[in-house]
Amino acid sequence: MPAIETAELTKRFGDLEALADLSLSVPEGELFALLGPNGSGKTTTIEILTGQLEPTSGTASVLGHDPVADPLAVRRAVGILPEREDPPSFLTPREYLEFVGAVRNLSDVSASIDDWADRFEFREKLDTLATDLSEGERQRVMLAAAFVHEPDLVFIDEPLVNLDPLMQEQIKGHFREYCERGNTVFLSTHFIEVAEELCTRVAIVSDGRLVAERNPQELDDGERLLDVFREEVGKSRAVPTGATD
Amino acid sequence: MALTLHLFRRMLREEWRLHEELFGGRRFGAFPVAIAVLAAGGFELLRVTGTGFDAVAAGLHGLVFFFGLQVGTIGLVGRDALRDVLGDVTLLVFSARTLPVSWNRLLAVFLLKDLVYYAVFFLAPLGIAAAPSALRTGVTPGRIGLFWVTLVGAFALGVTLSLTLAGLATRSKLAVVVPVAVLTAAVVTIGFDVVAYTPYALYLDPSAIAAVRGFAPVVAFAVLGPLLFQPVEGRAQRTSPGRFSRIRGVLADDTGLTTRALLDVSRSSGSVWKVLFSMGVLFGVTALLLGQITAATGLEPSPGIAFGTLLGLGAFTTYSWVTQFDDPDEYRRYPVSLGAVFAGKRRAYLLLSLPAGLLYLAIATIWYPPRELAVGLLVLPLVAVYVFGVTAYVAGLSATELLFDTVLFVAFGAALALVSIPMLVAALVYPTAPVTTTVGAVALSLVAAVVGWLLGSRAGPKWERRLRE
């Protein structure tokens, strides 16, 4: 069974078509990236797949759950790291992870907090109020919050923003190791090099439409993902439509 | 001077555009009309009950002064506000670090802009609304004009005083306590006439001396506030021993949502004292109104019903505190319904507002017999539950926005008036039939609480649907 499957997923906001007939299948264990320019429908896709938004039409299945009919079941099963979101200002990272554990009804999350803090290198900041952390430290805390319940599937919108190069490498390593254990990562990014280096499959979206799918490791000789991106996005933009991220 | 004027114009334009974008120009533009209509109804009600215009003017000056105190405090007391409140919406103020303009100048202009803004959108409609009732009771148009001027002055006094106190607090907490204590002691021991040094003194005695003496503190505080205020922008890292698990355990708070809201309020600027302060404002206004009504009409309204109702209504500010520090979108990532989020917020709201309200009821026993106040013990929590339900249903988790959306504001005001007006009438007619009015008031507040509970329960599904559309 695929971890994610969508059929003709469409989302309109008034006259604006943010997503048009998106059909995808993401097998378990894949490190999958949705790649697209700003405003191409990537965030909308994640929001629909995690039950945060309802599609206008089409169907979706996430780990066997229907995000429209049972959004809470999807959110119980997956981890989500949205773009540009910080941990709550007035909780410390330790308290925030305890809060996430409580809201996810985990029996005892405190024991694993130190491990996550070590893995993402914020142990010395565990008792600092989130409002006083740097952007990178907050992003690391948010990554831990997305993984703290050890889900089978994680959705991550722009995973490496605000992280220094060393931490970026560490996070990439974590994603690879996580998928090798049979788990699935669904990334949304507009950084081609991240998708090319990290992912086992890349879907390119433009103006809400799926325009290409590639395995970056199986590109033709001399072909680069950037060339595919340029060509496919360029072609799709010849027919003007609107979309938002 | 040219730069100051330029900033002032930009800030006014930014303020207008912000609200225009949030609510639409017409909805926002209709806001003063809604205020005027609601206020005119209130003035007429007071006139019918025999309350003289001077008594109304006294109460309103007090109310507006306290309102000014709150406006001056909110958003200006620390870096949390700078980043969390002003940062999102007030680009000009937030840009202080990157613009070649001093923080003090930006703050002074911001203050002036707020003053003009509130004077036009809140105080002018109040002045206009007062005119029909005032003219009917023989008040001259000139005196109505003076009333509006001194009302704006009372508001300015509140804003500038709280900014000055906040400015002092950024330097030394003791520097706040000492002058407040000295002034209080002077009022209590030697009967120092503090009102003579407020704009209200000009309304009481329209003379040049009263004008100078009454407005001098406004000018002094307007200069001192921006000068004294030091924005905290250091990178000091505040730490806290993990309290989440302990509080969650004590409260048996399975989802942690109540604990989260309590920690947000207690760790943000002003801590839980801001809850006490905002309830204190309502307490002060209620006490003032009760005194004025008794002085003007000879009636002795029920303090229990009046305090219980108004403190219950005042819990609205606590609602905004418990919902101010998070974003509803965040909860869409967790396996938790918005219904559960509202339930957690309601618990936090009651845990914060009820002890504060009960404390003020206890303080009221200094002036009123406990027997007369006892009914407030029932009315206060019941009205507070109603206020929560109405606010959650009408405004969701963005309560402060409803203050500037005419449609929401009218719906919210009408829902509160539906309960508060009969309750306040019950308080007024209490002396004629104490038992009947007490039973009636408790019954009404009980019905209101049930309605509020139901509305609060429906708020989750309603806002969940909206967010997912």
XYZ file of C-alpha atoms in Angstrom:
714
model
C 0.000 0.000 0.000
C 1.423 3.435 -0.882
C 2.006 5.798 2.021
C 0.260 8.564 0.064
C -2.085 8.328 -2.856
C -4.052 11.114 -4.474
C -6.429 11.116 -7.420
C -7.289 14.278 -9.325
C -6.911 16.433 -6.234
C -8.151 19.953 -6.917
C -8.406 23.014 -4.714
C -9.956 26.316 -5.674
C -10.037 29.492 -3.594
C -12.774 31.449 -5.331
C -11.573 31.958 -8.887
C -8.062 30.876 -8.040
C -7.140 27.276 -8.830
C -4.387 26.435 -6.363
C -4.226 22.754 -7.239
C -5.460 21.069 -10.405
C -6.049 17.331 -10.807
C -3.010 16.282 -8.819
C -2.536 12.519 -8.916
C 0.386 11.122 -6.956
C 1.478 7.860 -5.439
C 4.258 7.819 -2.846
C 5.396 4.347 -1.741
C 6.440 3.647 1.836
C 10.112 4.249 2.532
C 10.438 6.974 -0.076
C 12.144 10.312 0.470
C 9.833 12.252 -1.774
C 10.019 15.919 -2.736
C 7.400 18.186 -4.168
C 9.421 20.771 -6.025
C 8.024 23.935 -7.495
C 8.360 27.676 -7.785
C 6.810 29.998 -5.210
C 3.039 29.817 -5.359
C 2.894 26.533 -7.232
C 0.603 24.704 -4.797
C 3.124 22.810 -2.632
C 1.887 24.036 0.736
C -1.724 23.619 -0.353
C -0.953 19.975 -1.181
C 0.533 19.339 2.260
C -2.378 21.084 3.949
C -4.875 18.904 2.102
C -2.943 15.690 2.748
C -2.768 16.431 6.468
C -6.453 17.319 6.775
C -5.839 21.026 7.370
C -7.702 21.984 4.192
C -10.513 20.286 2.309
C -10.030 19.761 -1.414
C -12.620 21.097 -3.833
C -12.635 17.710 -5.555
C -10.579 14.567 -5.834
C -9.548 11.987 -3.267
C -6.549 11.316 -1.080
C -5.337 8.549 1.169
C -2.565 8.960 3.743
C -1.355 5.802 5.494
C -4.765 4.330 4.695
C -6.691 7.265 6.222
C -8.910 9.700 4.370
C -7.754 13.235 5.318
C -11.155 14.673 4.426
C -13.315 12.215 6.366
C -10.934 11.640 9.277
C -8.346 14.412 9.553
C -7.534 13.610 13.184
C -6.582 10.027 12.280
C -4.147 11.385 9.690
C -2.661 13.883 12.123
C -2.292 11.199 14.771
C -0.360 9.050 12.332
C 1.944 11.630 10.744
C 4.362 14.358 11.769
C 4.055 17.844 10.292
C 6.581 20.648 10.105
C 5.063 23.682 8.395
C 7.091 26.403 6.773
C 7.945 29.426 8.926
C 6.467 28.282 12.193
C 8.107 28.730 15.552
C 7.617 26.899 18.817
C 5.315 28.763 21.229
C 7.109 31.870 22.521
C 6.568 31.293 26.209
C 7.355 27.600 26.467
C 10.835 26.182 26.677
C 11.786 23.487 24.129
C 11.415 20.869 26.865
C 7.936 22.130 27.723
C 6.945 22.394 24.079
C 7.918 18.784 23.416
C 5.993 17.784 26.563
C 3.027 19.735 25.220
C 3.252 17.951 21.861
C 3.448 14.651 23.743
C 0.343 15.550 25.756
C -1.667 16.694 22.778
C -0.645 13.498 20.958
C -1.576 11.443 24.003
C 1.890 9.887 24.308
C 2.388 8.039 27.575
C 5.759 9.504 28.507
C 7.632 11.774 26.200
C 10.005 13.217 28.810
C 12.354 10.250 28.560
C 12.974 10.806 24.845
C 13.297 14.595 24.973
C 16.995 14.526 25.825
C 17.651 12.161 22.914
C 15.906 14.450 20.434
C 17.702 17.464 21.874
C 21.024 15.677 21.440
C 20.206 14.583 17.903
C 19.263 18.101 16.785
C 21.786 19.804 19.073
C 19.708 21.993 21.326
C 20.210 20.237 24.647
C 21.810 23.275 26.267
C 18.745 25.315 25.240
C 16.141 22.917 26.610
C 15.155 25.309 29.409
C 15.391 28.583 27.470
C 12.127 30.278 26.500
C 11.498 29.755 22.789
C 11.091 33.500 22.269
C 14.788 33.879 23.132
C 16.093 31.171 20.794
C 17.708 31.919 17.455
C 15.851 31.118 14.211
C 17.976 28.031 13.641
C 17.439 26.762 17.176
C 13.695 27.168 16.787
C 13.752 25.233 13.519
C 15.614 22.402 15.239
C 13.015 22.300 18.021
C 10.244 22.209 15.418
C 11.968 19.301 13.663
C 12.103 17.388 16.941
C 8.398 18.112 17.499
C 7.571 16.641 14.094
C 9.449 13.416 14.882
C 8.874 13.053 18.632
C 6.077 10.495 18.282
C 8.122 8.426 15.804
C 5.533 8.569 13.005
C 5.635 6.419 9.854
C 5.317 9.495 7.649
C 6.491 13.075 8.070
C 5.478 16.122 6.017
C 8.073 18.860 6.004
C 7.735 22.221 4.300
C 11.166 23.717 3.542
C 13.182 21.629 6.007
C 16.549 23.340 5.943
C 15.708 27.025 6.223
C 17.724 28.915 8.849
C 20.023 25.959 9.524
C 23.798 26.232 9.289
C 25.585 23.956 6.780
C 26.695 21.445 9.424
C 23.203 21.107 10.816
C 21.801 20.832 7.285
C 24.049 17.836 6.677
C 22.994 16.281 9.959
C 19.307 16.717 9.182
C 19.739 15.242 5.710
C 21.455 12.234 7.317
C 18.567 11.886 9.722
C 16.032 11.891 6.878
C 17.962 9.218 4.961
C 18.337 6.990 8.008
C 14.676 7.468 8.862
C 13.573 6.338 5.397
C 15.963 3.385 5.423
C 13.937 2.095 8.345
C 10.876 1.966 6.080
C 9.435 5.360 7.005
C 8.411 7.998 4.492
C 9.359 11.661 4.215
C 7.327 14.060 2.086
C 9.266 17.283 1.538
C 8.103 20.472 -0.035
C 10.828 22.732 -1.280
C 11.800 25.181 -3.948
C 15.504 24.442 -3.482
C 16.438 22.184 -6.389
C 19.799 21.132 -4.947
C 18.113 19.834 -1.783
C 15.675 17.725 -3.802
C 18.386 16.510 -6.171
C 20.803 15.483 -3.456
C 18.427 14.074 -0.912
C 15.371 12.592 -2.539
C 14.589 9.277 -4.134
C 11.829 10.835 -6.195
C 10.861 14.363 -7.129
C 7.540 15.637 -8.436
C 7.643 19.051 -10.079
C 4.546 21.194 -9.758
C 3.823 24.480 -11.445
C 0.723 26.608 -11.130
C -0.994 23.822 -9.214
C -0.328 21.113 -11.815
C 1.995 18.139 -11.733
C 4.293 18.694 -14.693
C 7.005 16.043 -14.213
C 8.230 13.231 -11.981
C 11.851 12.088 -11.809
C 14.212 9.986 -9.767
C 17.231 12.315 -9.386
C 19.530 9.277 -9.304
C 18.231 8.075 -12.670
C 18.496 11.208 -14.760
C 19.915 10.859 -18.266
C 23.632 11.457 -18.701
C 24.358 15.135 -18.412
C 20.786 15.917 -17.467
C 20.287 17.973 -14.350
C 17.156 18.431 -12.290
C 17.469 22.168 -12.816
C 17.190 21.658 -16.595
C 14.098 19.489 -16.170
C 12.626 22.066 -13.825
C 13.307 24.956 -16.214
C 11.858 23.123 -19.180
C 8.735 21.753 -17.508
C 7.892 24.864 -15.512
C 8.557 26.991 -18.585
C 6.192 24.851 -20.657
C 3.429 24.966 -18.076
C 3.696 28.710 -17.724
C 3.050 29.149 -21.399
C -0.617 28.556 -20.384
C -1.316 31.134 -17.675
C -3.211 29.886 -14.589
C -3.049 31.050 -10.991
C -2.045 29.269 -7.844
C -0.883 29.987 -4.360
C 1.560 28.182 -2.213
C 9.544 68.326 12.811
C 9.054 67.441 9.142
C 10.156 63.875 9.855
C 7.775 63.655 12.811
C 4.859 64.830 10.682
C 5.850 62.443 7.930
C 5.959 59.520 10.364
C 2.645 60.572 11.855
C 0.940 60.600 8.452
C 2.489 57.239 7.539
C 1.399 55.644 10.783
C -2.165 56.893 10.385
C -2.241 55.540 6.842
C -0.774 52.228 7.995
C -3.400 51.949 10.723
C -6.216 52.598 8.261
C -4.848 50.158 5.692
C -4.385 47.483 8.307
C -8.035 47.624 9.306
C -9.191 48.136 5.758
C -7.390 44.955 4.760
C -8.663 42.996 7.739
C -12.300 43.991 7.578
C -12.880 46.024 4.434
C -13.059 49.831 4.370
C -16.832 50.070 4.734
C -17.073 47.649 7.632
C -14.321 49.468 9.448
C -15.667 52.886 8.464
C -19.066 51.950 9.904
C -17.482 51.229 13.261
C -17.923 54.752 14.757
C -21.573 54.669 13.693
C -22.089 51.407 15.572
C -20.393 52.893 18.643
C -22.570 55.995 18.444
C -25.804 53.994 18.135
C -24.944 51.647 21.007
C -23.784 54.519 23.217
C -26.872 56.630 22.418
C -29.022 53.706 23.591
C -27.025 53.524 26.805
C -27.269 57.288 27.468
C -31.002 57.216 26.869
C -31.402 54.279 29.231
C -29.520 56.153 31.930
C -31.635 59.288 31.322
C -34.859 57.254 31.643
C -33.630 55.798 34.950
C -33.220 59.378 36.203
C -29.430 59.547 36.115
C -28.343 63.140 35.477
C -25.947 64.006 32.659
C -23.277 65.175 35.088
C -23.312 61.766 36.769
C -23.042 60.079 33.364
C -20.185 62.409 32.448
C -18.347 61.558 35.661
C -18.712 57.817 35.067
C -17.678 58.135 31.444
C -14.576 60.156 32.283
C -13.576 57.405 34.706
C -14.309 54.689 32.162
C -12.367 56.408 29.402
C -9.432 57.097 31.751
C -9.227 53.401 32.643
C -9.605 52.502 28.980
C -6.677 54.804 28.223
C -4.638 53.101 30.940
C -5.212 49.775 29.216
C -4.485 51.084 25.728
C -1.245 52.601 26.973
C -0.194 49.389 28.645
C -1.022 46.924 25.911
C 1.729 46.614 23.409
C 4.146 48.929 25.121
C 5.525 47.028 28.034
C 8.241 44.855 26.686
C 9.946 43.052 23.935
C 7.266 40.347 23.875
C 4.773 42.958 22.836
C 7.246 44.529 20.461
C 7.763 41.264 18.667
C 4.463 39.440 19.213
C 1.924 42.229 19.139
C 3.363 45.169 17.271
C 5.810 43.218 15.159
C 3.190 41.643 12.941
C 1.061 44.641 12.317
C 3.033 47.793 12.877
C 5.856 47.846 10.443
C 6.895 51.391 11.225
C 7.306 50.790 14.931
C 8.911 47.423 14.418
C 11.365 48.973 12.001
C 12.889 51.133 14.737
C 16.041 49.075 14.628
C 16.563 49.601 10.910
C 15.226 53.115 10.369
C 17.446 56.091 11.166
C 14.932 57.360 13.714
C 15.188 57.227 17.479
C 12.972 54.820 19.315
C 11.682 57.661 21.530
C 10.495 59.677 18.574
C 8.792 56.657 17.012
C 7.085 55.878 20.280
C 5.896 59.472 20.768
C 4.467 59.575 17.248
C 2.896 56.150 17.719
C 1.265 57.429 20.893
C -0.048 60.535 19.166
C -1.389 58.439 16.308
C -3.214 56.144 18.761
C -4.655 59.172 20.509
C -6.011 60.664 17.286
C -7.245 57.296 16.146
C -9.154 56.530 19.353
C -10.430 60.095 19.622
C -11.986 59.818 16.159
C -13.181 56.229 16.206
C -14.267 55.843 19.843
C -14.513 59.137 21.664
C -16.074 61.313 18.958
C -18.973 58.854 18.515
C -19.434 58.858 22.304
C -19.583 62.664 22.321
C -22.098 62.704 19.479
C -24.164 59.937 21.076
C -24.364 61.882 24.331
C -25.808 64.967 22.626
C -29.509 63.971 22.237
C -29.914 62.829 25.858
C -27.880 65.753 27.161
C -29.863 68.356 25.209
C -33.115 66.887 26.513
C -31.949 67.358 30.082
C -31.075 70.993 29.392
C -27.305 70.704 28.903
C -26.016 73.417 26.561
C -24.216 72.546 23.285
C -21.105 74.330 24.580
C -20.989 72.074 27.602
C -21.415 69.000 25.393
C -18.413 70.214 23.348
C -16.422 70.687 26.551
C -17.458 67.191 27.626
C -15.896 65.741 24.477
C -12.661 67.742 24.930
C -12.232 66.638 28.531
C -13.165 63.080 27.599
C -10.317 63.002 25.079
C -8.120 64.514 27.797
C -9.087 61.785 30.274
C -8.224 59.150 27.694
C -4.901 60.851 26.932
C -4.149 61.001 30.654
C -4.736 57.255 30.944
C -2.555 56.430 27.932
C 0.334 58.717 28.861
C 0.243 57.795 32.555
C 0.431 54.063 31.854
C 3.227 54.616 29.350
C 5.121 56.679 31.907
C 4.652 53.993 34.556
C 5.712 51.330 32.026
C 8.722 53.501 31.165
C 9.657 53.821 34.817
C 9.235 50.071 35.225
C 11.782 49.450 32.456
C 14.297 51.270 34.667
C 13.267 50.392 38.201
C 10.235 48.643 39.639
C 10.685 50.668 42.828
C 10.384 53.883 40.840
C 6.830 52.865 40.013
C 5.814 51.742 43.454
C 7.062 54.816 45.316
C 5.134 57.600 43.482
C 1.970 55.489 43.331
C 2.233 54.761 47.061
C 2.922 58.416 47.896
C -0.049 59.601 45.849
C -2.347 56.974 47.371
C -1.179 57.915 50.859
C -1.769 61.614 50.119
C -5.322 60.892 48.929
C -6.142 58.697 51.915
C -4.433 60.667 54.705
C -4.750 64.342 53.794
C -7.574 64.075 51.255
C -5.431 65.316 48.367
C -7.812 66.235 45.530
C -6.327 64.161 42.719
C -9.306 64.860 40.418
C -8.281 68.541 40.281
C -5.214 67.431 38.339
C -7.187 65.639 35.646
C -8.977 67.001 32.547
C -12.277 66.181 34.272
C -11.597 69.159 36.552
C -12.104 71.430 33.527
C -15.504 69.871 32.910
C -16.456 70.509 36.549
C -15.052 74.038 36.578
C -14.617 75.581 33.112
C -11.820 78.021 33.927
C -8.315 78.750 32.695
C -6.756 77.571 35.962
C -8.659 74.276 35.857
C -7.636 73.824 32.225
C -3.928 74.362 32.925
C -3.936 72.293 36.114
C -6.051 69.520 34.571
C -4.096 69.141 31.329
C -0.589 69.758 32.696
C -0.172 66.113 33.821
C -1.210 64.943 30.342
C 1.507 67.051 28.731
C 4.068 66.055 31.358
C 3.363 62.339 30.984
C 3.309 62.617 27.173
C 6.888 63.924 27.343
C 8.095 61.667 30.154
C 6.637 58.396 28.828
C 8.570 58.184 25.535
C 11.696 59.564 27.242
C 11.670 57.039 30.058
C 10.676 54.003 28.051
C 13.530 51.657 27.188
C 12.722 48.919 24.714
C 14.247 45.636 25.840
C 16.109 44.328 22.868
C 19.033 42.584 24.452
C 19.629 38.938 23.732
C 19.345 37.928 27.345
C 18.065 34.392 27.323
C 15.355 33.753 29.837
C 15.288 30.258 31.199
C 12.608 28.482 33.112
C 12.596 25.247 35.018
C 10.133 22.915 33.290
C 6.787 23.665 34.858
C 4.583 22.231 32.144
C 4.381 18.659 33.446
C 3.892 19.717 37.060
C 1.042 22.137 36.298
C -0.525 19.699 33.854
C -0.462 17.020 36.574
C -2.007 19.303 39.192
C -4.796 20.341 36.814
C -5.318 16.809 35.446
C -5.048 18.490 32.071
C -4.788 15.530 29.674
C -4.281 17.487 26.466
C -2.018 20.106 28.041
C -4.029 22.851 26.328
C -5.067 24.577 29.555
C -1.538 24.409 30.933
C -0.158 25.896 27.729
C -2.591 28.843 27.887
C -1.790 29.481 31.569
C 1.950 29.480 30.916
C 1.507 31.812 27.924
C -0.355 34.352 30.056
C 1.858 34.083 33.115
C 5.125 34.385 31.177
C 4.140 37.157 28.784
C 4.613 40.823 29.678
C 2.622 41.779 32.747
C 2.217 38.136 33.789
C -1.052 37.328 35.585
C -1.073 40.877 36.940
C -2.563 42.061 33.666
C -5.646 39.950 34.383
C -5.931 41.518 37.816
C -5.382 44.967 36.348
C -8.036 44.693 33.649
C -10.570 43.308 36.137
C -9.583 46.134 38.477
C -10.529 48.635 35.795
C -14.034 47.166 35.645
C -14.185 47.091 39.418
C -13.239 50.754 39.618
C -15.777 51.751 36.991
C -18.552 49.738 38.656
C -17.781 51.271 42.027
C -17.779 54.739 40.463
C -21.085 54.182 38.667
C -22.767 52.740 41.744
C -21.659 55.762 43.748
C -22.821 58.183 41.051
C -26.198 56.494 40.636
C -26.798 56.559 44.361
C -25.734 60.191 44.574
C -27.850 61.241 41.590
C -31.028 59.240 42.122
C -31.000 58.202 45.758
C -31.384 54.591 44.609
C -29.121 51.974 46.148
C -28.601 49.390 43.405
C -27.648 45.818 44.278
C -23.833 45.775 44.462
C -23.775 41.985 44.193
C -25.661 41.924 40.887
C -23.809 44.966 39.525
C -20.314 43.781 40.463
C -21.048 40.176 39.458
C -22.350 41.250 36.046
C -19.678 43.810 35.197
C -16.768 41.721 36.480
C -18.185 38.789 34.504
C -18.296 40.980 31.401
C -14.780 42.172 32.200
C -13.577 38.593 31.855
C -13.586 39.353 28.119
C -10.083 40.798 28.501
C -8.962 37.490 30.019
C -10.379 35.767 26.943
C -8.148 37.888 24.771
C -5.127 37.093 26.960
C -5.640 33.321 26.805
C -6.048 33.405 23.026
C -3.488 36.058 22.147
C -0.293 34.060 22.106
C -1.065 31.284 19.666
C -2.403 30.834 16.197
C -5.427 28.633 15.435
C -3.513 27.303 12.433
C -1.015 25.692 14.790
C -3.650 23.357 16.185
C -4.484 22.054 12.711
C -1.185 20.178 12.868
C -2.075 18.207 15.986
C -4.512 15.347 16.365
C -6.805 17.557 18.394
C -10.097 19.166 17.448
C -10.664 22.900 17.798
C -13.498 21.929 20.140
C -10.891 20.522 22.529
C -8.798 23.682 22.084
C -11.745 25.896 23.062
C -12.492 23.634 26.039
C -8.885 23.962 27.197
C -8.975 27.739 26.725
C -12.249 27.975 28.656
C -10.681 26.211 31.597
C -7.674 28.537 31.564
C -9.980 31.548 31.198
C -12.040 30.535 34.225
C -8.950 29.672 36.263
C -7.580 33.174 35.657
C -10.653 35.377 35.625
C -12.698 33.904 38.469
C -10.097 34.264 41.245
C -9.447 37.837 40.077
C -13.173 38.645 40.030
C -13.726 37.009 43.406
C -10.844 38.988 44.865
C -12.535 42.230 43.821
C -15.840 41.046 45.257
C -13.973 40.438 48.500
C -12.469 43.945 48.320
C -15.975 45.347 47.797
C -16.932 44.067 51.269
C -14.987 47.050 52.616
C -17.820 49.303 51.384
C -20.801 46.968 51.083
C -22.271 44.356 53.423
C -21.207 40.813 52.422
C -24.876 39.787 52.384
C -25.515 42.321 49.599
C -22.553 41.045 47.606
C -23.226 37.309 48.029
C -25.320 37.086 44.878
C -22.241 38.205 42.948
C -20.597 34.879 43.823
C -23.187 33.191 41.603
C -23.632 35.862 38.950
C -19.921 36.399 38.241
C -18.989 32.860 37.107
C -22.248 32.392 35.221
C -21.849 35.640 33.266
C -18.176 34.798 32.658
C -19.180 31.474 31.092
C -21.649 33.336 28.875
C -19.008 35.842 27.799
C -16.641 33.020 26.899
C -19.252 31.233 24.812
C -20.359 34.346 22.938
C -16.788 35.476 22.254
C -15.627 32.035 21.153
C -18.577 31.653 18.823
C -18.499 35.178 17.357
C -14.756 35.854 17.226
C -13.041 32.477 17.495
C -9.464 32.628 18.671
C -8.906 36.198 17.413
C -10.944 38.131 19.943
C -9.260 41.496 19.569
C -10.184 41.657 15.894
C -13.852 41.954 16.711
C -13.200 45.320 18.297
C -12.701 46.775 14.818
C -15.084 44.757 12.694
C -18.412 46.569 12.758
C -20.550 43.519 12.021
C -18.827 41.326 14.601
C -18.762 44.164 17.104
C -22.496 44.802 16.790
C -23.291 41.071 17.030
C -21.029 40.739 20.063
C -22.392 43.923 21.685
C -25.991 42.844 21.094
C -25.353 39.404 22.586
C -23.781 40.921 25.689
C -26.482 43.598 25.976
C -29.136 40.883 25.874
C -27.910 39.691 29.253
C -26.175 42.693 30.765
C -28.985 45.237 30.344
C -31.651 43.150 32.140
C -29.059 42.317 34.798
C -28.180 45.970 35.351
C -31.864 46.925 35.393
C -32.331 44.199 38.012
C -29.492 45.756 40.014
C -31.161 49.174 39.772
C -34.656 48.054 40.801
C -33.299 45.791 43.518
C -34.391 48.075 46.402
C -38.044 47.824 45.346
C -38.160 43.997 45.313
C -34.920 42.486 46.621
C -35.905 38.807 46.588
C -37.587 38.833 43.184
C -34.780 40.714 41.485
C -32.105 38.543 43.088
C -33.840 35.323 42.025
C -34.491 36.799 38.569
C -30.868 37.865 38.158
C -29.519 34.468 39.181
C -32.023 32.693 36.910
C -31.108 34.907 33.966
C -27.392 34.447 34.491
C -27.944 30.685 34.777
C -29.773 30.619 31.442
C -27.018 32.799 29.976
C -24.366 30.387 31.251
C -26.154 27.429 29.634
C -26.382 29.349 26.353
C -22.734 30.350 26.699
C -21.683 26.770 27.354
C -23.563 25.587 24.263
C -22.115 28.384 22.114
C -18.631 27.582 23.416
C -19.138 23.937 22.484
C -20.281 24.861 18.988
C -17.440 27.308 18.429
C -14.943 24.497 17.756
C -16.838 22.838 14.878
C -17.765 26.254 13.452
C -14.189 27.556 13.280
C -12.832 24.166 12.245
C -15.110 24.253 9.187
C -14.003 27.810 8.381
C -10.313 26.961 8.645
C -10.597 23.899 6.424
C -12.513 25.630 3.633
